[in-house]
Amino acid sequence: MNTVRRGATALAAATVLLGTGAAGVAGAAATAPPTPSAVTVPDGLYGKSDPTYDGVWRQSLAFLAQRATGFQPSDKAVDWLLGQQCADGSFGSYRADATTPCDAKTMRDTNATAIAVQGLRAVRKQSASPEAIDKAVKAGSDWLRTVQNKDGGWGYSPGGASDANSTSVVVGALASTGLRPGLFTSAEGRTPYDALLSFALPCSDKEGPGAFAYQPDKAGKLLANADATAAATLAGLGKSVVATKASPEQPPVCNDLSKPTVERAALNGASYLAKALAKTGHLTLPPMPGATDTTEQPDVGNTADAVIALAASGASKEAKPAVEWLEKNSAAWAKQSGPAAYAQLILAARATETDPREFGAADLVEQLNATGPAPKTPDTSASSTSDDEGGFDIWWIIGIGMVVGVGIGFLVSGRKK
């Protein structure tokens, strides 16, 4: 499911691998190492900043936002992303020399692979090379299966401990390809939803009722994390960042069940997000470690993701103040952060039926398109949904009956340095 925050997802994993712990992407971004040396940005890639840590992520997210607004990326842009895939189906953050085959030293990760699978699947129908995309999507999905952990989830790096964000973005990718995540089991018979439930906090938790943790801390305790909650809320409902507004509207309420379900946990997550946003209209970033200024700063990226999660769970009314806050306060952040940020805002606008071309004083679609190769002329007859969403909605709707059975009312919607 962010997270540029999106560019920082890998950083959360890197933080874990270094043994410093992780509080999700937002917390990881605060401890980012120095920016790598400047590189030449490849032709066909969106954005002008160093792609070392987020090239594949921002390209894929841009594809999703463009398809959601009726645009098709140029063939050059699609070919660039296809060229980043390793022969085993995996993707890394960025390969400067895509002509050199991947080897044991090539960094691969689940987040880049999952978002690339989803991005490519979304642009397939209008692409000049649908067969190549089909092959790439299948290879990526197959690779994700080979690195699924025993608990049913995924860590950022193959073999790493499962975390809510990585598991959620993989769920979104599976959904985009028509695979039911609940049937995507590990060798031990565990599903991604089993892993997500292990990160869910009960409604009785005093500090984060209904929230999700990124991972258990060193003592095994679950700590509420808004970034992980937004991602897991979507994934628990079987959706991804391209989720749309759910109907009917239903105020999010946190309820513990004697036998918790992932759908109930997801709706509890929406309740946590609604309360967190109600205070100021936005989420906040914790102070940087060692900083003298301990003032919390607005977390624009995670706020956008929270909006999508709320809308997808039927809580668009609760998301509206955050959308209004984003319209007034996201411009500078998006300009600095680039393609992935514009894409996040577009998807948040779309999820709440807000016009991304009149987002405050910004035309988000024009701004995103300007960061890369000119897209193809939009198909005005096309649906506003991305190509990957329709097939999955069929089994999602079937799930409504399951949720009604536990008194919830409906089932709706499904994250790198």
PDB file of N, CA, C and O in Angstrom, residues 85-129:
ATOM      1  N   GLN A  85      13.844  -4.955 -14.759  1.00  0.00           N
ATOM      2  CA  GLN A  85      13.570  -6.262 -14.156  1.00  0.00           C
ATOM      3  C   GLN A  85      14.730  -7.227 -14.335  1.00  0.00           C
ATOM      4  O   GLN A  85      15.355  -7.294 -15.392  1.00  0.00           O
ATOM      5  N   CYS A  86      15.007  -7.994 -13.288  1.00  0.00           N
ATOM      6  CA  CYS A  86      16.026  -9.037 -13.368  1.00  0.00           C
ATOM      7  C   CYS A  86      15.424 -10.272 -14.034  1.00  0.00           C
ATOM      8  O   CYS A  86      14.198 -10.432 -14.093  1.00  0.00           O
ATOM      9  N   ALA A  87      16.262 -11.163 -14.486  1.00  0.00           N
ATOM     10  CA  ALA A  87      15.795 -12.356 -15.192  1.00  0.00           C
ATOM     11  C   ALA A  87      14.925 -13.244 -14.311  1.00  0.00           C
ATOM     12  O   ALA A  87      14.069 -13.978 -14.819  1.00  0.00           O
ATOM     13  N   ASP A  88      15.106 -13.173 -12.986  1.00  0.00           N
ATOM     14  CA  ASP A  88      14.304 -14.002 -12.094  1.00  0.00           C
ATOM     15  C   ASP A  88      12.952 -13.388 -11.770  1.00  0.00           C
ATOM     16  O   ASP A  88      12.165 -13.955 -11.017  1.00  0.00           O
ATOM     17  N   GLY A  89      12.661 -12.215 -12.355  1.00  0.00           N
ATOM     18  CA  GLY A  89      11.380 -11.556 -12.148  1.00  0.00           C
ATOM     19  C   GLY A  89      11.392 -10.448 -11.128  1.00  0.00           C
ATOM     20  O   GLY A  89      10.436  -9.674 -11.028  1.00  0.00           O
ATOM     21  N   SER A  90      12.446 -10.329 -10.342  1.00  0.00           N
ATOM     22  CA  SER A  90      12.520  -9.328  -9.290  1.00  0.00           C
ATOM     23  C   SER A  90      12.940  -7.960  -9.824  1.00  0.00           C
ATOM     24  O   SER A  90      13.460  -7.832 -10.938  1.00  0.00           O
ATOM     25  N   PHE A  91      12.696  -6.943  -9.009  1.00  0.00           N
ATOM     26  CA  PHE A  91      13.162  -5.583  -9.277  1.00  0.00           C
ATOM     27  C   PHE A  91      13.926  -5.088  -8.052  1.00  0.00           C
ATOM     28  O   PHE A  91      13.673  -5.544  -6.931  1.00  0.00           O
ATOM     29  N   GLY A  92      14.834  -4.170  -8.291  1.00  0.00           N
ATOM     30  CA  GLY A  92      15.475  -3.449  -7.202  1.00  0.00           C
ATOM     31  C   GLY A  92      15.049  -2.005  -7.289  1.00  0.00           C
ATOM     32  O   GLY A  92      14.250  -1.628  -8.155  1.00  0.00           O
ATOM     33  N   SER A  93      15.592  -1.165  -6.430  1.00  0.00           N
ATOM     34  CA  SER A  93      15.243   0.252  -6.460  1.00  0.00           C
ATOM     35  C   SER A  93      15.631   0.883  -7.787  1.00  0.00           C
ATOM     36  O   SER A  93      14.881   1.675  -8.358  1.00  0.00           O
ATOM     37  N   TYR A  94      16.802   0.522  -8.281  1.00  0.00           N
ATOM     38  CA  TYR A  94      17.296   1.124  -9.522  1.00  0.00           C
ATOM     39  C   TYR A  94      18.570   0.415  -9.957  1.00  0.00           C
ATOM     40  O   TYR A  94      19.457   0.135  -9.147  1.00  0.00           O
ATOM     41  N   ARG A  95      18.629   0.099 -11.227  1.00  0.00           N
ATOM     42  CA  ARG A  95      19.855  -0.457 -11.803  1.00  0.00           C
ATOM     43  C   ARG A  95      20.382   0.529 -12.831  1.00  0.00           C
ATOM     44  O   ARG A  95      19.740   0.770 -13.864  1.00  0.00           O
ATOM     45  N   ALA A  96      21.534   1.112 -12.552  1.00  0.00           N
ATOM     46  CA  ALA A  96      22.102   2.113 -13.449  1.00  0.00           C
ATOM     47  C   ALA A  96      22.455   1.509 -14.799  1.00  0.00           C
ATOM     48  O   ALA A  96      22.272   2.142 -15.844  1.00  0.00           O
ATOM     49  N   ASP A  97      22.944   0.280 -14.799  1.00  0.00           N
ATOM     50  CA  ASP A  97      23.291  -0.402 -16.047  1.00  0.00           C
ATOM     51  C   ASP A  97      22.379  -1.611 -16.200  1.00  0.00           C
ATOM     52  O   ASP A  97      22.681  -2.703 -15.726  1.00  0.00           O
ATOM     53  N   ALA A  98      21.272  -1.392 -16.858  1.00  0.00           N
ATOM     54  CA  ALA A  98      20.297  -2.479 -17.019  1.00  0.00           C
ATOM     55  C   ALA A  98      20.739  -3.502 -18.058  1.00  0.00           C
ATOM     56  O   ALA A  98      20.085  -4.539 -18.211  1.00  0.00           O
ATOM     57  N   THR A  99      21.824  -3.234 -18.772  1.00  0.00           N
ATOM     58  CA  THR A  99      22.314  -4.204 -19.767  1.00  0.00           C
ATOM     59  C   THR A  99      23.123  -5.309 -19.113  1.00  0.00           C
ATOM     60  O   THR A  99      23.357  -6.351 -19.722  1.00  0.00           O
ATOM     61  N   THR A 100      23.564  -5.073 -17.883  1.00  0.00           N
ATOM     62  CA  THR A 100      24.330  -6.090 -17.160  1.00  0.00           C
ATOM     63  C   THR A 100      23.379  -6.996 -16.397  1.00  0.00           C
ATOM     64  O   THR A 100      22.562  -6.512 -15.611  1.00  0.00           O
ATOM     65  N   PRO A 101      23.433  -8.299 -16.618  1.00  0.00           N
ATOM     66  CA  PRO A 101      22.509  -9.213 -15.931  1.00  0.00           C
ATOM     67  C   PRO A 101      22.629  -9.114 -14.413  1.00  0.00           C
ATOM     68  O   PRO A 101      23.714  -8.859 -13.879  1.00  0.00           O
ATOM     69  N   CYS A 102      21.507  -9.308 -13.742  1.00  0.00           N
ATOM     70  CA  CYS A 102      21.525  -9.311 -12.280  1.00  0.00           C
ATOM     71  C   CYS A 102      22.302 -10.533 -11.793  1.00  0.00           C
ATOM     72  O   CYS A 102      22.259 -11.594 -12.408  1.00  0.00           O
ATOM     73  N   ASP A 103      23.012 -10.382 -10.690  1.00  0.00           N
ATOM     74  CA  ASP A 103      23.720 -11.502 -10.090  1.00  0.00           C
ATOM     75  C   ASP A 103      23.444 -11.522  -8.594  1.00  0.00           C
ATOM     76  O   ASP A 103      22.550 -10.821  -8.108  1.00  0.00           O
ATOM     77  N   ALA A 104      24.186 -12.313  -7.867  1.00  0.00           N
ATOM     78  CA  ALA A 104      23.945 -12.468  -6.430  1.00  0.00           C
ATOM     79  C   ALA A 104      24.156 -11.167  -5.665  1.00  0.00           C
ATOM     80  O   ALA A 104      23.626 -11.000  -4.564  1.00  0.00           O
ATOM     81  N   LYS A 105      24.922 -10.234  -6.225  1.00  0.00           N
ATOM     82  CA  LYS A 105      25.185  -8.976  -5.543  1.00  0.00           C
ATOM     83  C   LYS A 105      24.143  -7.905  -5.856  1.00  0.00           C
ATOM     84  O   LYS A 105      24.125  -6.851  -5.228  1.00  0.00           O
ATOM     85  N   THR A 106      23.277  -8.177  -6.805  1.00  0.00           N
ATOM     86  CA  THR A 106      22.246  -7.206  -7.172  1.00  0.00           C
ATOM     87  C   THR A 106      21.197  -7.113  -6.076  1.00  0.00           C
ATOM     88  O   THR A 106      20.645  -8.125  -5.657  1.00  0.00           O
ATOM     89  N   MET A 107      20.954  -5.891  -5.612  1.00  0.00           N
ATOM     90  CA  MET A 107      19.968  -5.678  -4.560  1.00  0.00           C
ATOM     91  C   MET A 107      18.559  -5.810  -5.136  1.00  0.00           C
ATOM     92  O   MET A 107      18.200  -5.135  -6.093  1.00  0.00           O
ATOM     93  N   ARG A 108      17.778  -6.693  -4.563  1.00  0.00           N
ATOM     94  CA  ARG A 108      16.390  -6.879  -4.954  1.00  0.00           C
ATOM     95  C   ARG A 108      15.512  -6.590  -3.750  1.00  0.00           C
ATOM     96  O   ARG A 108      15.925  -6.786  -2.607  1.00  0.00           O
ATOM     97  N   ASP A 109      14.283  -6.160  -3.990  1.00  0.00           N
ATOM     98  CA  ASP A 109      13.395  -5.958  -2.853  1.00  0.00           C
ATOM     99  C   ASP A 109      11.943  -6.173  -3.241  1.00  0.00           C
ATOM    100  O   ASP A 109      11.562  -6.030  -4.409  1.00  0.00           O
ATOM    101  N   THR A 110      11.160  -6.522  -2.258  1.00  0.00           N
ATOM    102  CA  THR A 110       9.753  -6.842  -2.483  1.00  0.00           C
ATOM    103  C   THR A 110       8.935  -5.616  -2.834  1.00  0.00           C
ATOM    104  O   THR A 110       7.988  -5.708  -3.626  1.00  0.00           O
ATOM    105  N   ASN A 111       9.276  -4.455  -2.255  1.00  0.00           N
ATOM    106  CA  ASN A 111       8.501  -3.246  -2.495  1.00  0.00           C
ATOM    107  C   ASN A 111       8.602  -2.803  -3.945  1.00  0.00           C
ATOM    108  O   ASN A 111       7.597  -2.527  -4.592  1.00  0.00           O
ATOM    109  N   ALA A 112       9.830  -2.735  -4.461  1.00  0.00           N
ATOM    110  CA  ALA A 112      10.021  -2.339  -5.852  1.00  0.00           C
ATOM    111  C   ALA A 112       9.369  -3.344  -6.796  1.00  0.00           C
ATOM    112  O   ALA A 112       8.727  -2.971  -7.779  1.00  0.00           O
ATOM    113  N   THR A 113       9.518  -4.629  -6.485  1.00  0.00           N
ATOM    114  CA  THR A 113       8.938  -5.654  -7.348  1.00  0.00           C
ATOM    115  C   THR A 113       7.420  -5.573  -7.361  1.00  0.00           C
ATOM    116  O   THR A 113       6.790  -5.618  -8.423  1.00  0.00           O
ATOM    117  N   ALA A 114       6.830  -5.420  -6.187  1.00  0.00           N
ATOM    118  CA  ALA A 114       5.372  -5.393  -6.096  1.00  0.00           C
ATOM    119  C   ALA A 114       4.787  -4.171  -6.787  1.00  0.00           C
ATOM    120  O   ALA A 114       3.800  -4.274  -7.521  1.00  0.00           O
ATOM    121  N   ILE A 115       5.368  -2.993  -6.565  1.00  0.00           N
ATOM    122  CA  ILE A 115       4.801  -1.788  -7.172  1.00  0.00           C
ATOM    123  C   ILE A 115       5.040  -1.795  -8.679  1.00  0.00           C
ATOM    124  O   ILE A 115       4.210  -1.300  -9.449  1.00  0.00           O
ATOM    125  N   ALA A 116       6.152  -2.391  -9.145  1.00  0.00           N
ATOM    126  CA  ALA A 116       6.395  -2.492 -10.584  1.00  0.00           C
ATOM    127  C   ALA A 116       5.388  -3.423 -11.239  1.00  0.00           C
ATOM    128  O   ALA A 116       4.886  -3.147 -12.334  1.00  0.00           O
ATOM    129  N   VAL A 117       5.081  -4.526 -10.579  1.00  0.00           N
ATOM    130  CA  VAL A 117       4.067  -5.447 -11.085  1.00  0.00           C
ATOM    131  C   VAL A 117       2.738  -4.711 -11.242  1.00  0.00           C
ATOM    132  O   VAL A 117       2.060  -4.825 -12.274  1.00  0.00           O
ATOM    133  N   GLN A 118       2.381  -3.940 -10.246  1.00  0.00           N
ATOM    134  CA  GLN A 118       1.108  -3.232 -10.304  1.00  0.00           C
ATOM    135  C   GLN A 118       1.129  -2.136 -11.372  1.00  0.00           C
ATOM    136  O   GLN A 118       0.165  -1.964 -12.119  1.00  0.00           O
ATOM    137  N   GLY A 119       2.229  -1.385 -11.432  1.00  0.00           N
ATOM    138  CA  GLY A 119       2.333  -0.318 -12.422  1.00  0.00           C
ATOM    139  C   GLY A 119       2.287  -0.843 -13.841  1.00  0.00           C
ATOM    140  O   GLY A 119       1.605  -0.285 -14.707  1.00  0.00           O
ATOM    141  N   LEU A 120       3.004  -1.921 -14.101  1.00  0.00           N
ATOM    142  CA  LEU A 120       3.014  -2.498 -15.450  1.00  0.00           C
ATOM    143  C   LEU A 120       1.653  -3.079 -15.818  1.00  0.00           C
ATOM    144  O   LEU A 120       1.179  -2.915 -16.944  1.00  0.00           O
ATOM    145  N   ARG A 121       1.028  -3.735 -14.862  1.00  0.00           N
ATOM    146  CA  ARG A 121      -0.291  -4.304 -15.122  1.00  0.00           C
ATOM    147  C   ARG A 121      -1.299  -3.212 -15.495  1.00  0.00           C
ATOM    148  O   ARG A 121      -2.164  -3.410 -16.351  1.00  0.00           O
ATOM    149  N   ALA A 122      -1.154  -2.062 -14.864  1.00  0.00           N
ATOM    150  CA  ALA A 122      -2.086  -0.966 -15.109  1.00  0.00           C
ATOM    151  C   ALA A 122      -1.968  -0.402 -16.517  1.00  0.00           C
ATOM    152  O   ALA A 122      -2.949   0.074 -17.082  1.00  0.00           O
ATOM    153  N   VAL A 123      -0.774  -0.434 -17.109  1.00  0.00           N
ATOM    154  CA  VAL A 123      -0.580   0.181 -18.431  1.00  0.00           C
ATOM    155  C   VAL A 123      -0.632  -0.836 -19.563  1.00  0.00           C
ATOM    156  O   VAL A 123      -0.415  -0.486 -20.723  1.00  0.00           O
ATOM    157  N   ARG A 124      -0.942  -2.064 -19.262  1.00  0.00           N
ATOM    158  CA  ARG A 124      -0.858  -3.126 -20.260  1.00  0.00           C
ATOM    159  C   ARG A 124      -1.732  -2.888 -21.481  1.00  0.00           C
ATOM    160  O   ARG A 124      -1.274  -2.999 -22.627  1.00  0.00           O
ATOM    161  N   LYS A 125      -3.010  -2.579 -21.266  1.00  0.00           N
ATOM    162  CA  LYS A 125      -3.959  -2.535 -22.372  1.00  0.00           C
ATOM    163  C   LYS A 125      -3.588  -1.518 -23.443  1.00  0.00           C
ATOM    164  O   LYS A 125      -3.871  -1.723 -24.624  1.00  0.00           O
ATOM    165  N   GLN A 126      -3.001  -0.404 -23.028  1.00  0.00           N
ATOM    166  CA  GLN A 126      -2.662   0.655 -23.982  1.00  0.00           C
ATOM    167  C   GLN A 126      -1.199   0.610 -24.401  1.00  0.00           C
ATOM    168  O   GLN A 126      -0.725   1.487 -25.111  1.00  0.00           O
ATOM    169  N   SER A 127      -0.476  -0.423 -23.975  1.00  0.00           N
ATOM    170  CA  SER A 127       0.949  -0.515 -24.265  1.00  0.00           C
ATOM    171  C   SER A 127       1.207  -1.087 -25.654  1.00  0.00           C
ATOM    172  O   SER A 127       0.394  -1.845 -26.197  1.00  0.00           O
ATOM    173  N   ALA A 128       2.378  -0.747 -26.200  1.00  0.00           N
ATOM    174  CA  ALA A 128       2.779  -1.296 -27.494  1.00  0.00           C
ATOM    175  C   ALA A 128       3.326  -2.705 -27.349  1.00  0.00           C
ATOM    176  O   ALA A 128       3.536  -3.398 -28.351  1.00  0.00           O
ATOM    177  N   SER A 129       3.549  -3.148 -26.116  1.00  0.00           N
ATOM    178  CA  SER A 129       4.126  -4.482 -25.905  1.00  0.00           C
ATOM    179  C   SER A 129       3.396  -5.223 -24.780  1.00  0.00           C
ATOM    180  O   SER A 129       3.986  -5.522 -23.743  1.00  0.00           O
TER     181      SER A 129
END
